[in-house]
Amino acid sequence: MEIRRLFMNESPPLHLLLLADPSRELVEDYLKKGICFVGERNNQILGVYVLLQVGPESMEIKNIAVDENHHGRGIGRQLIGHAISYAKEQGYKTVEIGTGNSSIGQLALYQKCGFRIIAVDRDFFTKHYDEELYENGIQCQDMVRLSRSI
Ligand code: ACO
Ligand code: ACO
């Protein structure tokens, strides 16, 4: 799989980005400010992530998503590895990522990639999203923030 920046004038894969974040408004906002990378094989986009500078020495993976037919094959791990290498090359010292309290698989993946929990933003999802979100039978209410030195 080749991981590359989105070309100028190329539309971002919104259907994938919305798998990671149901708020189209928030997705469009960080797409404007951040850098969008796609993972592609045989002209098919299999994954996407958006990286945004959030501090003088820090970038955050604001959105990461893999095509549902290709989950569990290491693509998410590859995209995270790419984000870490890219941020390091650009001279950043940390990469951050946040996910819902109910996102058990995502929390597992991020910790396997070396991220550690640094904070919990209580009620982030109840405040910022109109509809109630559920995953794994758990209501998604709090944002778990993780960080990794690079
Ligand atoms: N317990 C333990 N480990 C788990 C669990 C679990 N319940 N669930 C998943 N994992 C592990 C897997 O075992 C695997 O680890 P391994 O490489 O050691 O075997 C890892 O998590 C999954 O790795 P990948 O196969 O690389 O991940 P995938 O390609 O499926 O992509 C992703 C992961 C991006 C989260 C995908 O499932 C997806 O697109 N989900 C929908 C969108 C989404 O939720 N995005 C993240 C939102 S948060 C944000 O965007 C910042
Ligand atoms: N993803 C989603 N849901 C999960 C997952 C997962 N990876 N793993 C477990 N669950 C859910 C199950 O689906 C189930 O939910 P459900 O009732 O909605 O189906 C629930 O967690 C498990 O419920 P029980 O069957 O009632 O739990 P069990 O009788 O297995 O006891 C316990 C759980 C006590 C943690 C047991 O596994 C155990 O003794 N583990 C070893 C000791 C231990 O770790 N103790 C806790 C340490 S922390 C402490 O002591 C304060």
Short mmCIF file of N, CA and C and ligand atoms in Angstrom, two decimals:
data_model
loop_
_atom_site.label_atom_id
_atom_site.label_comp_id
_atom_site.label_asym_id
_atom_site.label_seq_id
_atom_site.Cartn_x
_atom_site.Cartn_y
_atom_site.Cartn_z
N MET A 1 0.84 -1.20 0.00
CA MET A 1 0.00 0.00 0.00
C MET A 1 0.88 1.25 0.00
N GLU A 2 0.53 2.19 -0.85
CA GLU A 2 1.27 3.46 -0.89
C GLU A 2 0.51 4.49 -0.04
N ILE A 3 1.25 5.20 0.80
CA ILE A 3 0.61 6.26 1.60
C ILE A 3 1.11 7.60 1.06
N ARG A 4 0.19 8.46 0.67
CA ARG A 4 0.57 9.75 0.05
C ARG A 4 -0.37 10.85 0.51
N ARG A 5 0.10 12.07 0.33
CA ARG A 5 -0.78 13.21 0.61
C ARG A 5 -1.86 13.30 -0.43
N LEU A 6 -2.99 13.79 -0.06
CA LEU A 6 -4.07 14.02 -1.02
C LEU A 6 -3.58 15.02 -2.07
N PHE A 7 -3.85 14.76 -3.34
CA PHE A 7 -3.43 15.70 -4.39
C PHE A 7 -4.22 16.99 -4.26
N MET A 8 -3.66 18.08 -4.81
CA MET A 8 -4.41 19.35 -4.87
C MET A 8 -5.64 19.08 -5.73
N ASN A 9 -6.75 19.61 -5.35
CA ASN A 9 -8.03 19.46 -6.07
C ASN A 9 -8.62 18.04 -6.01
N GLU A 10 -7.99 17.12 -5.28
CA GLU A 10 -8.56 15.77 -5.13
C GLU A 10 -9.53 15.80 -3.93
N SER A 11 -10.71 15.22 -4.10
CA SER A 11 -11.67 15.25 -2.98
C SER A 11 -11.23 14.27 -1.90
N PRO A 12 -11.31 14.66 -0.64
CA PRO A 12 -10.99 13.72 0.43
C PRO A 12 -12.05 12.62 0.51
N PRO A 13 -11.67 11.40 0.94
CA PRO A 13 -12.66 10.30 1.03
C PRO A 13 -13.57 10.49 2.23
N LEU A 14 -14.60 11.31 2.04
CA LEU A 14 -15.50 11.67 3.16
C LEU A 14 -16.19 10.46 3.77
N HIS A 15 -16.55 9.47 2.92
CA HIS A 15 -17.24 8.28 3.45
C HIS A 15 -16.37 7.58 4.50
N LEU A 16 -15.05 7.59 4.31
CA LEU A 16 -14.15 6.98 5.30
C LEU A 16 -14.00 7.88 6.52
N LEU A 17 -13.79 9.18 6.26
CA LEU A 17 -13.58 10.12 7.37
C LEU A 17 -14.79 10.13 8.32
N LEU A 18 -15.98 9.93 7.75
CA LEU A 18 -17.20 9.94 8.58
C LEU A 18 -17.35 8.66 9.41
N LEU A 19 -16.59 7.60 9.06
CA LEU A 19 -16.58 6.39 9.90
C LEU A 19 -15.92 6.70 11.24
N ALA A 20 -14.93 7.59 11.20
CA ALA A 20 -14.17 7.92 12.42
C ALA A 20 -14.82 9.03 13.22
N ASP A 21 -15.59 9.87 12.54
CA ASP A 21 -16.18 11.04 13.20
C ASP A 21 -17.50 11.37 12.52
N PRO A 22 -18.62 11.14 13.21
CA PRO A 22 -19.92 11.35 12.55
C PRO A 22 -20.27 12.82 12.29
N SER A 23 -19.46 13.75 12.80
CA SER A 23 -19.78 15.16 12.58
C SER A 23 -19.11 15.69 11.32
N ARG A 24 -19.92 15.89 10.28
CA ARG A 24 -19.40 16.39 9.01
C ARG A 24 -18.77 17.78 9.20
N GLU A 25 -19.38 18.54 10.08
CA GLU A 25 -18.89 19.90 10.35
C GLU A 25 -17.47 19.86 10.93
N LEU A 26 -17.25 19.00 11.92
CA LEU A 26 -15.92 18.89 12.53
C LEU A 26 -14.91 18.36 11.52
N VAL A 27 -15.34 17.35 10.72
CA VAL A 27 -14.43 16.77 9.71
C VAL A 27 -14.00 17.86 8.73
N GLU A 28 -14.96 18.64 8.24
CA GLU A 28 -14.62 19.67 7.26
C GLU A 28 -13.71 20.72 7.88
N ASP A 29 -13.91 21.00 9.15
CA ASP A 29 -13.08 22.00 9.83
C ASP A 29 -11.62 21.54 9.91
N TYR A 30 -11.38 20.29 10.38
CA TYR A 30 -9.97 19.91 10.48
C TYR A 30 -9.35 19.55 9.13
N LEU A 31 -10.19 19.23 8.13
CA LEU A 31 -9.64 19.03 6.78
C LEU A 31 -9.06 20.34 6.24
N LYS A 32 -9.74 21.45 6.58
CA LYS A 32 -9.29 22.78 6.12
C LYS A 32 -7.94 23.13 6.72
N LYS A 33 -7.77 22.78 8.01
CA LYS A 33 -6.57 23.21 8.74
C LYS A 33 -5.43 22.20 8.69
N GLY A 34 -5.77 20.91 8.46
CA GLY A 34 -4.76 19.85 8.60
C GLY A 34 -4.28 19.31 7.26
N ILE A 35 -3.49 18.24 7.35
CA ILE A 35 -2.95 17.58 6.15
C ILE A 35 -3.61 16.21 6.05
N CYS A 36 -4.15 15.91 4.86
CA CYS A 36 -4.85 14.64 4.68
C CYS A 36 -3.96 13.67 3.89
N PHE A 37 -3.76 12.48 4.44
CA PHE A 37 -3.00 11.43 3.77
C PHE A 37 -3.94 10.28 3.45
N VAL A 38 -3.68 9.61 2.32
CA VAL A 38 -4.49 8.43 1.99
C VAL A 38 -3.58 7.23 1.74
N GLY A 39 -4.09 6.04 2.08
CA GLY A 39 -3.40 4.79 1.78
C GLY A 39 -4.10 4.18 0.57
N GLU A 40 -3.32 3.86 -0.45
CA GLU A 40 -3.94 3.45 -1.72
C GLU A 40 -3.27 2.19 -2.27
N ARG A 41 -4.11 1.30 -2.78
CA ARG A 41 -3.57 0.11 -3.47
C ARG A 41 -4.41 -0.12 -4.73
N ASN A 42 -3.76 -0.33 -5.85
CA ASN A 42 -4.45 -0.54 -7.13
C ASN A 42 -5.52 0.53 -7.38
N ASN A 43 -5.15 1.78 -7.17
CA ASN A 43 -6.05 2.92 -7.38
C ASN A 43 -7.27 2.92 -6.46
N GLN A 44 -7.25 2.10 -5.41
CA GLN A 44 -8.37 2.11 -4.47
C GLN A 44 -7.88 2.68 -3.13
N ILE A 45 -8.62 3.66 -2.62
CA ILE A 45 -8.24 4.24 -1.33
C ILE A 45 -8.75 3.32 -0.22
N LEU A 46 -7.80 2.77 0.56
CA LEU A 46 -8.15 1.81 1.61
C LEU A 46 -8.19 2.46 2.98
N GLY A 47 -7.50 3.60 3.12
CA GLY A 47 -7.45 4.25 4.43
C GLY A 47 -7.12 5.71 4.31
N VAL A 48 -7.35 6.42 5.41
CA VAL A 48 -7.12 7.86 5.40
C VAL A 48 -6.73 8.30 6.81
N TYR A 49 -5.95 9.37 6.90
CA TYR A 49 -5.79 10.02 8.20
C TYR A 49 -5.54 11.50 8.00
N VAL A 50 -5.87 12.28 9.02
CA VAL A 50 -5.67 13.73 8.97
C VAL A 50 -4.80 14.13 10.14
N LEU A 51 -3.73 14.85 9.82
CA LEU A 51 -2.76 15.29 10.82
C LEU A 51 -2.85 16.80 10.96
N LEU A 52 -2.88 17.26 12.20
CA LEU A 52 -3.05 18.70 12.45
C LEU A 52 -2.06 19.15 13.52
N GLN A 53 -1.40 20.30 13.27
CA GLN A 53 -0.52 20.84 14.30
C GLN A 53 -1.38 21.36 15.46
N VAL A 54 -1.05 20.93 16.69
CA VAL A 54 -1.86 21.37 17.84
C VAL A 54 -1.02 22.11 18.88
N GLY A 55 0.28 22.22 18.62
CA GLY A 55 1.17 22.94 19.53
C GLY A 55 2.49 23.12 18.82
N PRO A 56 3.42 23.89 19.42
CA PRO A 56 4.69 24.15 18.73
C PRO A 56 5.47 22.87 18.43
N GLU A 57 5.30 21.84 19.29
CA GLU A 57 6.08 20.61 19.10
C GLU A 57 5.18 19.40 18.92
N SER A 58 3.92 19.64 18.63
CA SER A 58 2.97 18.53 18.66
C SER A 58 2.00 18.51 17.49
N MET A 59 1.81 17.30 16.95
CA MET A 59 0.79 17.11 15.93
C MET A 59 -0.22 16.10 16.46
N GLU A 60 -1.46 16.21 15.98
CA GLU A 60 -2.49 15.26 16.41
C GLU A 60 -3.09 14.55 15.21
N ILE A 61 -3.28 13.24 15.35
CA ILE A 61 -4.04 12.49 14.35
C ILE A 61 -5.51 12.76 14.68
N LYS A 62 -6.16 13.60 13.89
CA LYS A 62 -7.53 14.02 14.20
C LYS A 62 -8.54 12.99 13.72
N ASN A 63 -8.15 12.24 12.68
CA ASN A 63 -9.09 11.28 12.10
C ASN A 63 -8.27 10.18 11.47
N ILE A 64 -8.67 8.95 11.70
CA ILE A 64 -8.04 7.81 11.01
C ILE A 64 -9.13 6.80 10.72
N ALA A 65 -9.17 6.31 9.49
CA ALA A 65 -10.21 5.34 9.14
C ALA A 65 -9.72 4.43 8.02
N VAL A 66 -10.18 3.19 8.09
CA VAL A 66 -9.84 2.17 7.10
C VAL A 66 -11.15 1.64 6.52
N ASP A 67 -11.15 1.36 5.23
CA ASP A 67 -12.32 0.79 4.56
C ASP A 67 -12.78 -0.47 5.32
N GLU A 68 -14.10 -0.54 5.55
CA GLU A 68 -14.63 -1.61 6.41
C GLU A 68 -14.31 -3.02 5.92
N ASN A 69 -14.14 -3.20 4.60
CA ASN A 69 -13.81 -4.53 4.07
C ASN A 69 -12.34 -4.89 4.30
N HIS A 70 -11.56 -3.95 4.82
CA HIS A 70 -10.12 -4.19 5.00
C HIS A 70 -9.66 -4.01 6.45
N HIS A 71 -10.61 -4.03 7.38
CA HIS A 71 -10.22 -3.89 8.79
C HIS A 71 -9.42 -5.11 9.25
N GLY A 72 -8.58 -4.90 10.27
CA GLY A 72 -7.89 -6.01 10.93
C GLY A 72 -6.76 -6.62 10.12
N ARG A 73 -6.26 -5.87 9.14
CA ARG A 73 -5.15 -6.40 8.32
C ARG A 73 -3.89 -5.54 8.45
N GLY A 74 -3.85 -4.73 9.48
CA GLY A 74 -2.62 -3.95 9.72
C GLY A 74 -2.57 -2.59 9.03
N ILE A 75 -3.64 -2.21 8.35
CA ILE A 75 -3.59 -0.93 7.61
C ILE A 75 -3.60 0.25 8.59
N GLY A 76 -4.44 0.16 9.62
CA GLY A 76 -4.49 1.23 10.62
C GLY A 76 -3.12 1.43 11.27
N ARG A 77 -2.48 0.33 11.63
CA ARG A 77 -1.15 0.38 12.23
C ARG A 77 -0.15 1.05 11.27
N GLN A 78 -0.24 0.69 9.99
CA GLN A 78 0.67 1.28 8.98
C GLN A 78 0.45 2.79 8.87
N LEU A 79 -0.82 3.21 8.89
CA LEU A 79 -1.13 4.65 8.77
C LEU A 79 -0.59 5.40 9.99
N ILE A 80 -0.74 4.80 11.17
CA ILE A 80 -0.23 5.47 12.38
C ILE A 80 1.30 5.56 12.32
N GLY A 81 1.94 4.48 11.86
CA GLY A 81 3.40 4.48 11.71
C GLY A 81 3.84 5.60 10.77
N HIS A 82 3.10 5.78 9.70
CA HIS A 82 3.41 6.81 8.72
C HIS A 82 3.27 8.20 9.35
N ALA A 83 2.20 8.40 10.12
CA ALA A 83 1.96 9.70 10.76
C ALA A 83 3.11 10.03 11.72
N ILE A 84 3.55 9.02 12.47
CA ILE A 84 4.65 9.23 13.43
C ILE A 84 5.93 9.61 12.68
N SER A 85 6.25 8.88 11.61
CA SER A 85 7.47 9.17 10.83
C SER A 85 7.39 10.56 10.22
N TYR A 86 6.23 10.90 9.68
CA TYR A 86 6.08 12.21 9.04
C TYR A 86 6.29 13.33 10.06
N ALA A 87 5.62 13.21 11.22
CA ALA A 87 5.72 14.27 12.24
C ALA A 87 7.17 14.39 12.73
N LYS A 88 7.85 13.25 12.87
CA LYS A 88 9.25 13.24 13.33
C LYS A 88 10.14 13.96 12.31
N GLU A 89 9.96 13.62 11.05
CA GLU A 89 10.74 14.27 9.97
C GLU A 89 10.56 15.78 9.97
N GLN A 90 9.35 16.21 10.34
CA GLN A 90 9.05 17.65 10.35
C GLN A 90 9.56 18.32 11.64
N GLY A 91 10.16 17.54 12.53
CA GLY A 91 10.76 18.11 13.73
C GLY A 91 9.85 18.16 14.95
N TYR A 92 8.68 17.54 14.88
CA TYR A 92 7.78 17.54 16.05
C TYR A 92 8.28 16.52 17.08
N LYS A 93 7.86 16.72 18.33
CA LYS A 93 8.35 15.87 19.42
C LYS A 93 7.27 14.91 19.93
N THR A 94 6.01 15.24 19.71
CA THR A 94 4.95 14.33 20.17
C THR A 94 3.83 14.23 19.14
N VAL A 95 3.17 13.08 19.17
CA VAL A 95 1.95 12.89 18.38
C VAL A 95 0.83 12.57 19.36
N GLU A 96 -0.31 13.20 19.16
CA GLU A 96 -1.45 12.98 20.03
C GLU A 96 -2.59 12.32 19.25
N ILE A 97 -3.48 11.68 19.98
CA ILE A 97 -4.66 11.08 19.35
C ILE A 97 -5.75 10.99 20.43
N GLY A 98 -6.98 11.13 20.03
CA GLY A 98 -8.06 11.03 21.01
C GLY A 98 -9.16 10.13 20.49
N THR A 99 -9.81 9.42 21.40
CA THR A 99 -10.92 8.56 20.98
C THR A 99 -11.94 8.42 22.09
N GLY A 100 -13.10 7.88 21.77
CA GLY A 100 -14.18 7.76 22.74
C GLY A 100 -13.91 6.67 23.77
N ASN A 101 -14.50 6.83 24.94
CA ASN A 101 -14.37 5.83 26.00
C ASN A 101 -14.87 4.46 25.57
N SER A 102 -15.79 4.43 24.59
CA SER A 102 -16.39 3.17 24.15
C SER A 102 -15.60 2.49 23.03
N SER A 103 -14.55 3.14 22.54
CA SER A 103 -13.79 2.61 21.39
C SER A 103 -12.69 1.66 21.86
N ILE A 104 -13.12 0.47 22.26
CA ILE A 104 -12.19 -0.49 22.89
C ILE A 104 -11.07 -0.92 21.93
N GLY A 105 -11.45 -1.26 20.69
CA GLY A 105 -10.44 -1.70 19.70
C GLY A 105 -9.46 -0.58 19.37
N GLN A 106 -9.97 0.65 19.23
CA GLN A 106 -9.11 1.78 18.91
C GLN A 106 -8.14 2.05 20.06
N LEU A 107 -8.65 1.97 21.30
CA LEU A 107 -7.77 2.18 22.46
C LEU A 107 -6.68 1.11 22.50
N ALA A 108 -7.04 -0.12 22.11
CA ALA A 108 -6.05 -1.20 22.06
C ALA A 108 -5.00 -0.88 21.00
N LEU A 109 -5.46 -0.51 19.82
CA LEU A 109 -4.53 -0.23 18.71
C LEU A 109 -3.58 0.91 19.08
N TYR A 110 -4.10 2.00 19.60
CA TYR A 110 -3.24 3.15 19.87
C TYR A 110 -2.18 2.81 20.93
N GLN A 111 -2.59 2.02 21.93
CA GLN A 111 -1.61 1.65 22.96
C GLN A 111 -0.58 0.68 22.39
N LYS A 112 -1.01 -0.20 21.47
CA LYS A 112 -0.04 -1.09 20.82
C LYS A 112 0.95 -0.29 19.98
N CYS A 113 0.52 0.88 19.53
CA CYS A 113 1.40 1.76 18.73
C CYS A 113 2.22 2.70 19.62
N GLY A 114 2.18 2.50 20.93
CA GLY A 114 3.06 3.27 21.82
C GLY A 114 2.42 4.50 22.46
N PHE A 115 1.14 4.74 22.21
CA PHE A 115 0.48 5.90 22.82
C PHE A 115 0.09 5.56 24.25
N ARG A 116 0.15 6.59 25.11
CA ARG A 116 -0.28 6.43 26.50
C ARG A 116 -1.35 7.44 26.85
N ILE A 117 -2.25 7.04 27.71
CA ILE A 117 -3.35 7.94 28.11
C ILE A 117 -2.78 9.09 28.93
N ILE A 118 -3.16 10.32 28.53
CA ILE A 118 -2.67 11.49 29.29
C ILE A 118 -3.81 12.28 29.93
N ALA A 119 -5.04 12.13 29.43
CA ALA A 119 -6.14 12.90 30.00
C ALA A 119 -7.47 12.34 29.53
N VAL A 120 -8.51 12.70 30.25
CA VAL A 120 -9.87 12.34 29.83
C VAL A 120 -10.69 13.63 29.80
N ASP A 121 -11.25 13.91 28.62
CA ASP A 121 -12.10 15.09 28.46
C ASP A 121 -13.54 14.64 28.71
N ARG A 122 -13.97 14.82 29.96
CA ARG A 122 -15.28 14.30 30.38
C ARG A 122 -16.41 14.98 29.60
N ASP A 123 -17.35 14.18 29.14
CA ASP A 123 -18.56 14.67 28.45
C ASP A 123 -18.30 15.36 27.12
N PHE A 124 -17.09 15.16 26.56
CA PHE A 124 -16.79 15.77 25.25
C PHE A 124 -17.85 15.42 24.22
N PHE A 125 -18.23 14.13 24.15
CA PHE A 125 -19.16 13.69 23.10
C PHE A 125 -20.60 14.12 23.41
N THR A 126 -20.96 14.12 24.68
CA THR A 126 -22.32 14.55 25.02
C THR A 126 -22.48 16.05 24.72
N LYS A 127 -21.40 16.82 24.89
CA LYS A 127 -21.48 18.27 24.63
C LYS A 127 -21.46 18.61 23.16
N HIS A 128 -20.60 17.89 22.38
CA HIS A 128 -20.35 18.31 21.00
C HIS A 128 -21.15 17.59 19.93
N TYR A 129 -21.86 16.53 20.29
CA TYR A 129 -22.61 15.77 19.28
C TYR A 129 -24.09 15.77 19.65
N ASP A 130 -24.93 15.96 18.62
CA ASP A 130 -26.37 16.06 18.87
C ASP A 130 -26.97 14.71 19.27
N GLU A 131 -26.54 13.64 18.55
CA GLU A 131 -27.15 12.33 18.82
C GLU A 131 -26.32 11.54 19.83
N GLU A 132 -27.00 10.59 20.52
CA GLU A 132 -26.27 9.73 21.46
C GLU A 132 -25.51 8.69 20.65
N LEU A 133 -24.25 8.44 21.00
CA LEU A 133 -23.42 7.47 20.28
C LEU A 133 -23.19 6.25 21.16
N TYR A 134 -23.31 5.05 20.57
CA TYR A 134 -23.04 3.80 21.30
C TYR A 134 -22.10 2.93 20.50
N GLU A 135 -21.19 2.26 21.19
CA GLU A 135 -20.27 1.29 20.59
C GLU A 135 -20.03 0.20 21.60
N ASN A 136 -19.94 -1.04 21.17
CA ASN A 136 -19.68 -2.16 22.10
C ASN A 136 -20.66 -2.16 23.27
N GLY A 137 -21.88 -1.65 23.04
CA GLY A 137 -22.87 -1.61 24.11
C GLY A 137 -22.58 -0.56 25.18
N ILE A 138 -21.67 0.37 24.87
CA ILE A 138 -21.27 1.39 25.85
C ILE A 138 -21.59 2.77 25.27
N GLN A 139 -22.14 3.67 26.06
CA GLN A 139 -22.37 5.02 25.54
C GLN A 139 -21.04 5.76 25.44
N CYS A 140 -20.84 6.40 24.30
CA CYS A 140 -19.63 7.18 24.09
C CYS A 140 -19.86 8.58 24.65
N GLN A 141 -19.23 8.88 25.77
CA GLN A 141 -19.44 10.18 26.44
C GLN A 141 -18.15 10.98 26.55
N ASP A 142 -17.07 10.28 26.92
CA ASP A 142 -15.82 10.97 27.26
C ASP A 142 -14.76 10.77 26.18
N MET A 143 -13.93 11.78 25.98
CA MET A 143 -12.81 11.67 25.04
C MET A 143 -11.56 11.26 25.82
N VAL A 144 -10.97 10.12 25.42
CA VAL A 144 -9.73 9.67 26.04
C VAL A 144 -8.59 10.22 25.18
N ARG A 145 -7.71 11.00 25.78
CA ARG A 145 -6.60 11.61 25.03
C ARG A 145 -5.32 10.84 25.30
N LEU A 146 -4.62 10.50 24.21
CA LEU A 146 -3.38 9.74 24.32
C LEU A 146 -2.27 10.49 23.59
N SER A 147 -1.03 10.21 24.01
CA SER A 147 0.09 10.91 23.41
C SER A 147 1.29 9.97 23.34
N ARG A 148 2.18 10.24 22.40
CA ARG A 148 3.38 9.44 22.24
C ARG A 148 4.56 10.34 21.89
N SER A 149 5.68 10.16 22.60
CA SER A 149 6.89 10.91 22.24
C SER A 149 7.47 10.27 21.00
N ILE A 150 8.10 11.11 20.14
CA ILE A 150 8.66 10.54 18.90
C ILE A 150 10.12 10.93 18.74
N1 ACO B 1 -8.55 -6.00 22.09
C1 ACO B 1 -7.23 -6.04 21.79
N2 ACO B 1 -6.71 -5.64 20.60
C2 ACO B 1 -7.59 -5.21 19.71
C3 ACO B 1 -8.98 -5.13 19.93
C4 ACO B 1 -9.44 -5.55 21.20
N3 ACO B 1 -10.74 -5.51 21.51
N4 ACO B 1 -9.56 -4.63 18.80
C5 ACO B 1 -8.58 -4.38 17.92
N5 ACO B 1 -7.41 -4.74 18.46
C6 ACO B 1 -6.09 -4.67 17.87
C7 ACO B 1 -5.89 -5.75 16.83
O1 ACO B 1 -5.58 -6.96 17.41
C8 ACO B 1 -4.73 -5.15 16.05
O2 ACO B 1 -3.53 -5.31 16.76
P1 ACO B 1 -2.35 -6.26 16.18
O3 ACO B 1 -1.79 -5.50 15.01
O4 ACO B 1 -1.41 -6.39 17.32
O5 ACO B 1 -3.04 -7.55 15.78
C9 ACO B 1 -5.09 -3.68 16.07
O6 ACO B 1 -5.91 -3.45 17.19
C10 ACO B 1 -5.86 -3.28 14.79
O7 ACO B 1 -4.88 -2.95 13.91
P2 ACO B 1 -5.12 -2.77 12.33
O8 ACO B 1 -5.51 -4.02 11.64
O9 ACO B 1 -3.88 -2.08 11.86
O10 ACO B 1 -6.34 -1.75 12.33
P3 ACO B 1 -7.37 -1.48 11.12
O11 ACO B 1 -6.68 -1.50 9.81
O12 ACO B 1 -8.57 -2.33 11.30
O13 ACO B 1 -7.75 0.04 11.45
C11 ACO B 1 -9.25 1.52 12.59
C12 ACO B 1 -8.18 0.42 12.75
C13 ACO B 1 -8.67 2.69 11.82
C14 ACO B 1 -9.65 2.01 14.00
C15 ACO B 1 -10.47 0.88 11.84
O14 ACO B 1 -11.04 -0.12 12.65
C16 ACO B 1 -11.55 1.89 11.47
O15 ACO B 1 -11.50 2.52 10.40
N6 ACO B 1 -12.59 2.01 12.32
C17 ACO B 1 -13.73 2.92 12.05
C18 ACO B 1 -13.29 4.37 12.18
C19 ACO B 1 -12.69 4.68 13.55
O16 ACO B 1 -13.20 4.28 14.59
N7 ACO B 1 -11.57 5.45 13.54
C20 ACO B 1 -10.89 5.92 14.75
C21 ACO B 1 -11.67 7.01 15.43
S1 ACO B 1 -10.65 7.97 16.55
C22 ACO B 1 -9.78 8.98 15.52
O17 ACO B 1 -10.08 9.08 14.35
C23 ACO B 1 -8.65 9.78 16.07
N1 ACO B 2 -15.21 -5.66 24.39
C1 ACO B 2 -16.49 -5.40 24.72
N2 ACO B 2 -17.09 -5.93 25.79
C2 ACO B 2 -16.36 -6.76 26.57
C3 ACO B 2 -15.02 -7.07 26.29
C4 ACO B 2 -14.45 -6.47 25.13
N3 ACO B 2 -13.18 -6.69 24.78
N4 ACO B 2 -14.58 -7.93 27.24
C5 ACO B 2 -15.60 -8.14 28.09
N5 ACO B 2 -16.65 -7.44 27.68
C6 ACO B 2 -17.98 -7.40 28.29
C7 ACO B 2 -18.78 -8.64 27.99
O1 ACO B 2 -19.37 -8.56 26.73
C8 ACO B 2 -19.79 -8.58 29.11
O2 ACO B 2 -20.78 -7.62 28.79
P1 ACO B 2 -22.31 -8.06 28.54
O3 ACO B 2 -22.82 -8.53 29.87
O4 ACO B 2 -22.95 -6.80 28.04
O5 ACO B 2 -22.21 -9.15 27.51
C9 ACO B 2 -18.95 -8.05 30.26
O6 ACO B 2 -17.86 -7.35 29.69
C10 ACO B 2 -18.37 -9.19 31.11
O7 ACO B 2 -19.35 -9.46 32.06
P2 ACO B 2 -19.39 -10.75 32.97
O8 ACO B 2 -19.56 -12.02 32.17
O9 ACO B 2 -20.41 -10.46 34.04
O10 ACO B 2 -17.92 -10.73 33.60
P3 ACO B 2 -17.11 -11.94 34.25
O11 ACO B 2 -18.01 -12.80 35.08
O12 ACO B 2 -16.29 -12.57 33.19
O13 ACO B 2 -16.14 -11.15 35.25
C11 ACO B 2 -14.02 -10.17 35.60
C12 ACO B 2 -15.32 -10.10 34.82
C13 ACO B 2 -14.32 -10.04 37.11
C14 ACO B 2 -13.17 -8.96 35.18
C15 ACO B 2 -13.32 -11.52 35.25
O14 ACO B 2 -12.95 -11.51 33.89
C16 ACO B 2 -12.07 -11.78 36.07
O15 ACO B 2 -12.11 -12.31 37.19
N6 ACO B 2 -10.90 -11.41 35.51
C17 ACO B 2 -9.63 -11.65 36.19
C18 ACO B 2 -9.49 -10.75 37.43
C19 ACO B 2 -9.61 -9.31 37.06
O16 ACO B 2 -9.07 -8.82 36.07
N7 ACO B 2 -10.35 -8.57 37.92
C20 ACO B 2 -10.54 -7.14 37.76
C21 ACO B 2 -9.28 -6.37 38.15
S1 ACO B 2 -9.65 -4.66 38.53
C22 ACO B 2 -10.34 -4.79 40.06
O17 ACO B 2 -10.29 -5.78 40.68
C23 ACO B 2 -10.98 -3.54 40.62
#
